[in-house]
Coordinates of C-alpha atoms and ligand atoms in Angstrom, one line a residue:
M1 CA 20.8 -14.7 -17.5
Y2 CA 21.9 -14.8 -13.9
Q3 CA 20.1 -12.7 -11.4
E4 CA 23.2 -10.6 -10.6
D5 CA 23.6 -9.8 -14.4
I6 CA 20.0 -8.7 -14.7
K7 CA 20.4 -6.5 -11.6
G8 CA 23.5 -4.9 -13.2
E9 CA 21.7 -4.2 -16.5
I10 CA 18.8 -2.7 -14.5
R11 CA 21.1 -0.4 -12.6
D12 CA 22.8 0.7 -15.8
L13 CA 19.5 1.5 -17.5
L14 CA 18.2 3.3 -14.4
R15 CA 21.3 5.6 -14.6
K16 CA 21.0 6.0 -18.4
R17 CA 17.4 7.0 -18.3
N18 CA 17.6 9.1 -15.1
A19 CA 15.1 6.8 -13.6
V20 CA 14.2 5.9 -10.0
L21 CA 12.9 2.5 -8.9
L22 CA 10.2 2.6 -6.2
A23 CA 9.1 -0.6 -4.7
H24 CA 6.3 -1.4 -2.2
N25 CA 7.1 -3.4 0.9
Y26 CA 5.2 -6.4 -0.5
M27 CA 7.4 -6.9 -3.6
R28 CA 9.5 -10.0 -4.1
D29 CA 12.8 -9.9 -2.1
E30 CA 15.0 -9.5 -5.2
V31 CA 12.9 -6.5 -6.3
Q32 CA 13.2 -4.8 -2.9
E33 CA 16.9 -5.5 -3.0
I34 CA 17.6 -3.4 -6.1
A35 CA 15.0 -0.6 -5.4
D36 CA 16.1 3.0 -4.8
I37 CA 13.3 3.4 -2.3
T38 CA 11.1 0.8 -0.6
G39 CA 8.1 1.9 1.5
D40 CA 4.4 1.9 2.3
S41 CA 1.8 3.6 0.0
L42 CA 2.3 7.0 1.8
A43 CA 6.1 7.0 1.6
L44 CA 6.0 6.0 -2.1
S45 CA 3.5 8.7 -3.1
M46 CA 5.5 11.3 -1.2
E47 CA 8.6 10.2 -3.1
A48 CA 6.8 10.2 -6.4
A49 CA 5.7 13.8 -5.7
R50 CA 9.2 15.0 -5.0
T51 CA 11.6 13.0 -7.1
D52 CA 13.6 14.9 -9.8
A53 CA 14.1 11.7 -11.9
D54 CA 12.6 11.8 -15.4
V55 CA 11.3 8.2 -15.1
I56 CA 9.6 6.4 -12.2
V57 CA 9.7 2.6 -12.4
F58 CA 6.9 1.7 -10.1
C59 CA 7.1 -1.8 -8.6
G60 CA 3.7 -2.2 -6.9
V61 CA 0.2 -2.4 -8.2
H62 CA -1.7 -0.3 -10.8
F63 CA -3.3 2.3 -8.4
M64 CA 0.1 3.1 -7.0
A65 CA 1.6 3.8 -10.5
E66 CA -1.5 5.9 -11.2
S67 CA -0.9 8.0 -8.1
A68 CA 2.7 8.6 -9.2
S69 CA 1.4 9.8 -12.6
I70 CA -1.2 12.0 -11.0
L71 CA 1.4 13.6 -8.7
S72 CA 4.2 13.9 -11.4
P73 CA 2.5 14.3 -14.8
D74 CA 5.7 15.5 -16.4
K75 CA 7.4 12.2 -15.7
T76 CA 7.2 8.8 -17.4
V77 CA 5.7 6.3 -15.0
L78 CA 6.4 2.7 -15.9
L79 CA 4.5 -0.3 -14.3
P80 CA 6.5 -3.3 -15.4
R81 CA 3.3 -5.5 -15.3
L82 CA 0.1 -3.8 -16.3
D83 CA -1.9 -6.8 -15.0
A84 CA -0.7 -6.1 -11.4
G85 CA -4.0 -4.7 -10.2
C86 CA -5.6 -4.5 -6.7
P87 CA -9.0 -6.3 -6.3
M88 CA -9.9 -4.0 -3.5
A89 CA -9.4 -0.9 -5.7
D90 CA -11.8 -2.5 -8.2
M91 CA -14.5 -3.0 -5.7
V92 CA -15.6 0.6 -5.9
T93 CA -16.8 2.2 -9.1
V94 CA -17.4 5.8 -10.0
E95 CA -21.1 5.0 -10.6
G96 CA -21.5 3.3 -7.2
L97 CA -19.7 6.1 -5.4
L98 CA -21.9 8.7 -7.1
E99 CA -25.0 6.8 -6.1
M100 CA -23.8 6.7 -2.5
K101 CA -23.0 10.4 -2.6
S102 CA -26.4 11.2 -3.9
R103 CA -28.0 9.4 -0.9
L104 CA -25.7 11.4 1.5
P105 CA -25.6 14.9 0.1
G106 CA -22.9 17.1 1.6
V107 CA -21.1 14.2 3.3
P108 CA -17.4 14.3 2.3
V109 CA -15.7 11.2 0.8
V110 CA -12.5 9.9 2.3
T111 CA -11.0 7.4 -0.2
Y112 CA -8.2 5.0 0.6
V113 CA -5.4 5.2 -2.0
N114 CA -6.2 1.6 -2.9
S115 CA -8.7 3.0 -5.5
T116 CA -8.7 4.0 -9.2
A117 CA -7.8 7.5 -10.3
A118 CA -11.4 7.9 -11.5
V119 CA -12.7 7.2 -8.0
K120 CA -10.2 9.5 -6.4
A121 CA -11.4 12.2 -8.8
H122 CA -14.8 12.0 -7.1
S123 CA -13.4 12.1 -3.6
D124 CA -12.7 14.9 -1.2
I125 CA -9.5 13.6 0.3
C126 CA -7.4 10.4 0.1
C127 CA -5.8 8.5 2.9
T128 CA -3.4 5.6 3.4
S129 CA -3.2 3.1 6.3
A130 CA -0.5 5.3 7.8
N131 CA -2.5 8.5 8.0
A132 CA -6.2 7.5 7.9
G133 CA -6.9 8.6 11.4
R134 CA -5.2 12.0 11.0
V135 CA -7.0 12.5 7.6
V136 CA -10.4 11.8 9.1
D137 CA -9.6 14.1 12.1
S138 CA -8.6 16.9 9.7
L139 CA -12.1 17.2 8.4
P140 CA -14.6 19.5 10.2
D141 CA -17.6 17.4 9.3
S142 CA -19.3 15.1 11.7
E143 CA -20.1 12.4 9.1
I144 CA -17.9 10.9 6.4
I145 CA -18.2 8.3 3.6
F146 CA -15.2 5.9 3.8
A147 CA -14.3 3.9 0.7
P148 CA -13.5 1.3 -0.3
D149 CA -12.0 -0.6 2.6
R150 CA -14.6 -1.4 5.3
N151 CA -11.9 -3.0 7.5
L152 CA -9.6 0.0 7.6
G153 CA -12.7 2.2 7.9
S154 CA -14.0 0.4 11.0
Y155 CA -10.5 0.4 12.5
V156 CA -10.3 4.2 12.2
A157 CA -14.0 4.7 13.3
K158 CA -13.2 3.0 16.6
S159 CA -11.2 6.0 17.7
S160 CA -13.3 8.7 16.0
S161 CA -16.4 10.5 17.2
K162 CA -17.6 10.9 13.6
K163 CA -20.3 8.9 12.0
F164 CA -18.9 6.6 9.2
H165 CA -20.8 5.4 6.1
F166 CA -18.7 2.5 4.9
W167 CA -18.3 1.2 1.4
D168 CA -18.3 -2.6 1.5
G169 CA -14.9 -3.3 0.0
F170 CA -12.0 -5.4 1.5
C171 CA -8.6 -6.8 0.7
P172 CA -9.0 -10.5 -0.3
T173 CA -5.5 -11.2 0.9
H174 CA -5.8 -9.8 4.4
E175 CA -9.3 -11.1 4.7
R176 CA -7.9 -14.7 4.4
L177 CA -6.3 -14.4 7.9
R178 CA -9.0 -15.7 10.2
P179 CA -9.2 -14.8 13.9
E180 CA -9.1 -18.5 14.9
Q181 CA -5.7 -18.8 13.2
A182 CA -4.3 -15.6 14.9
A183 CA -5.7 -16.8 18.3
R184 CA -4.1 -20.2 17.8
L185 CA -0.7 -18.7 17.1
K186 CA -1.0 -16.3 20.0
A187 CA -1.6 -19.3 22.3
E188 CA 1.3 -21.2 20.8
Y189 CA 3.7 -18.3 21.2
P190 CA 2.6 -16.5 24.4
D191 CA 5.8 -14.4 24.4
A192 CA 5.2 -13.0 20.9
L193 CA 3.5 -9.7 20.0
F194 CA 0.8 -9.9 17.3
I195 CA 1.0 -7.1 14.8
C196 CA -1.4 -6.8 11.9
H197 CA -2.4 -4.4 9.1
P198 CA -5.7 -2.6 9.5
E199 CA -6.9 -4.2 6.3
C200 CA -7.4 -7.3 8.3
N201 CA -10.9 -8.3 9.5
P202 CA -11.9 -6.4 12.7
A203 CA -12.1 -9.7 14.5
V204 CA -8.4 -10.1 13.8
T205 CA -7.4 -6.5 14.5
A206 CA -9.2 -6.9 17.9
L207 CA -6.6 -9.6 18.8
A208 CA -3.6 -7.5 17.8
D209 CA -1.1 -5.8 20.1
H210 CA -0.6 -3.2 17.4
A211 CA -2.2 -2.4 14.0
C212 CA -0.3 -0.2 11.5
S213 CA 0.8 0.4 7.9
T214 CA 3.6 -1.8 6.5
S215 CA 6.3 0.8 7.2
G216 CA 4.9 1.3 10.6
M217 CA 5.6 -2.4 11.3
Y218 CA 9.4 -1.8 10.6
D219 CA 9.5 1.0 13.2
Y220 CA 7.5 -0.9 15.7
C221 CA 9.4 -4.1 15.5
K222 CA 12.8 -2.3 15.6
K223 CA 11.9 -0.3 18.7
S224 CA 10.2 -3.1 20.6
P225 CA 12.2 -5.0 23.2
A226 CA 10.2 -8.2 22.2
K227 CA 12.1 -10.9 20.5
R228 CA 9.2 -12.7 18.6
F229 CA 6.4 -11.3 16.5
I230 CA 3.4 -12.8 14.7
I231 CA 2.9 -10.8 11.5
G232 CA -0.6 -10.3 10.1
T233 CA 0.1 -8.8 6.7
E234 CA 1.4 -9.8 3.2
A235 CA 4.5 -12.1 3.3
G236 CA 6.7 -9.6 1.4
I237 CA 7.1 -7.6 4.6
L238 CA 9.3 -10.4 6.1
Y239 CA 12.3 -9.6 3.8
R240 CA 13.2 -6.3 5.5
L241 CA 11.9 -7.2 8.9
K242 CA 14.3 -10.2 9.1
K243 CA 17.2 -8.2 7.5
E244 CA 16.8 -5.3 9.9
N245 CA 16.3 -7.5 13.0
P246 CA 18.5 -10.5 12.7
D247 CA 18.2 -11.2 16.5
K248 CA 14.3 -11.4 16.3
E249 CA 11.9 -14.0 15.1
F250 CA 9.0 -13.2 12.7
I251 CA 6.1 -15.7 12.2
L252 CA 3.7 -15.1 9.3
A253 CA 0.2 -15.4 10.8
S254 CA -1.0 -17.5 7.8
P255 CA 0.6 -19.0 4.7
A256 CA -2.4 -17.5 2.8
L257 CA -1.1 -14.0 3.3
I258 CA 0.3 -13.7 -0.2
C259 CA -1.1 -11.1 -2.6
P260 CA -0.7 -12.6 -6.1
N261 CA -0.7 -9.2 -7.7
M262 CA 2.1 -7.9 -5.6
K263 CA 4.2 -10.9 -6.6
L264 CA 3.9 -10.5 -10.4
I265 CA 6.8 -8.1 -11.1
S266 CA 10.1 -10.0 -11.7
L267 CA 13.6 -8.7 -12.4
E268 CA 13.1 -9.7 -16.0
D269 CA 9.9 -7.6 -16.2
I270 CA 11.8 -4.6 -14.8
L271 CA 14.6 -5.0 -17.3
A272 CA 12.1 -5.3 -20.2
S273 CA 10.2 -2.3 -19.0
L274 CA 13.3 -0.1 -18.9
T275 CA 14.5 -1.4 -22.2
H276 CA 11.3 -0.7 -24.1
M277 CA 10.1 2.2 -21.8
S278 CA 6.7 0.5 -21.5
P279 CA 4.1 -0.3 -20.2
E280 CA 3.5 3.3 -19.2
V281 CA 0.7 4.5 -16.9
R282 CA -0.7 7.9 -17.6
V283 CA -3.9 9.4 -16.2
P284 CA -5.9 11.6 -18.5
E285 CA -6.0 15.3 -17.5
D286 CA -9.8 15.4 -16.8
I287 CA -9.3 12.7 -14.2
R288 CA -5.8 13.6 -13.1
V289 CA -6.6 17.2 -12.0
P290 CA -9.5 16.4 -9.6
A291 CA -7.7 13.2 -8.4
K292 CA -4.6 15.3 -7.6
R293 CA -6.7 17.6 -5.5
A294 CA -7.7 14.7 -3.2
L295 CA -4.1 13.4 -3.0
D296 CA -2.7 16.9 -2.4
R297 CA -5.2 17.4 0.4
M298 CA -4.0 14.2 2.0
L299 CA -0.3 15.1 1.6
A300 CA -1.0 18.5 3.3
V301 CA -2.3 16.8 6.5
P302 CA 0.5 17.3 9.0
R303 CA 2.4 14.2 10.2
D304 CA 2.6 13.4 13.9
Ligands
13P1 P1 0.6 0.1 3.1 O1 1.9 -0.2 2.6 O2 0.3 1.6 2.8 O3 0.3 -0.2 4.5 O4 -0.5 -0.6 2.2 C1 -0.8 -2.0 2.2 C2 -1.4 -2.5 1.0 O5 -2.2 -3.4 1.0 C3 -1.1 -1.9 -0.3 O6 -1.8 -2.5 -1.3
SF4_2 FE1 -4.8 -4.9 -3.0 FE2 -4.7 -6.4 -0.8 FE3 -3.0 -6.9 -2.7 FE4 -2.8 -4.6 -1.3 S1 -2.5 -6.7 -0.5 S2 -2.7 -4.8 -3.5 S3 -4.9 -4.2 -0.9 S4 -5.2 -7.1 -2.8

């Protein structure tokens, strides 16, 4: 079947099922193209919490679909590929987190949304890369446990007076961008601004003109008078950056910046998922309720 025919069938089924298609900024170009909403983890969880659709087709990775199900338990949440996981989310287990909490009694746990629902259920508050600083600042405590991303944690810690206890997790995709590579490109394109995601290694973030969430990059590049940007995040971001800024040039900081999990969902998978109404992601109530508390606390933190 031609791509345009598949897209037409998807749109028909979305209407028939009163479904909304949410896609993360790292999805394949053609998936972003047919999505109702594209965004970063924060924007997508906010949309999942407020949509009045009956069905959410989540084009992202497993923890994102879980968050949608936690926030909207009365809706059917479809993840067209159940094998689209996040290796960083799997780096922290409930047992490990409980052990760390027992060593640091009374210290609140701030958990990056890139984590399982079960880990969220044992956390005080969640954060995304777009609001991590504000979430940390919102807590009255002088010490925090930050899990699972040590890179995002140390980025936030740089502008916080609190003492951070880091979980030793990381994103394998962002970690592949080495500081030497970023420095080489900066030297090659001295007029370019280097923008990276805070999931990058601190040695890379230290070289950046700006570090922010994926949606933050769209705003920054649109507003900036610069004409050339070196981009330190997953390659999927380029689709919208190029579309929204046809007069600007975007250089991916490394060809290794491809997350295999974020590239799994195809148009065919979405069509099959909407046809069979599966695979569905649903979080059991005993995990969902405490996990929702941590997500709700995050969503209540005022935006700038
Ligand atoms: P954001 O879109 O929230 O910046 O997240 C990046 C990411 O790695 C998601 O897996
Ligand atoms: Fe996980 Fe990194 Fe892929 Fe995001 S880009 S889903 S953090 S492995």
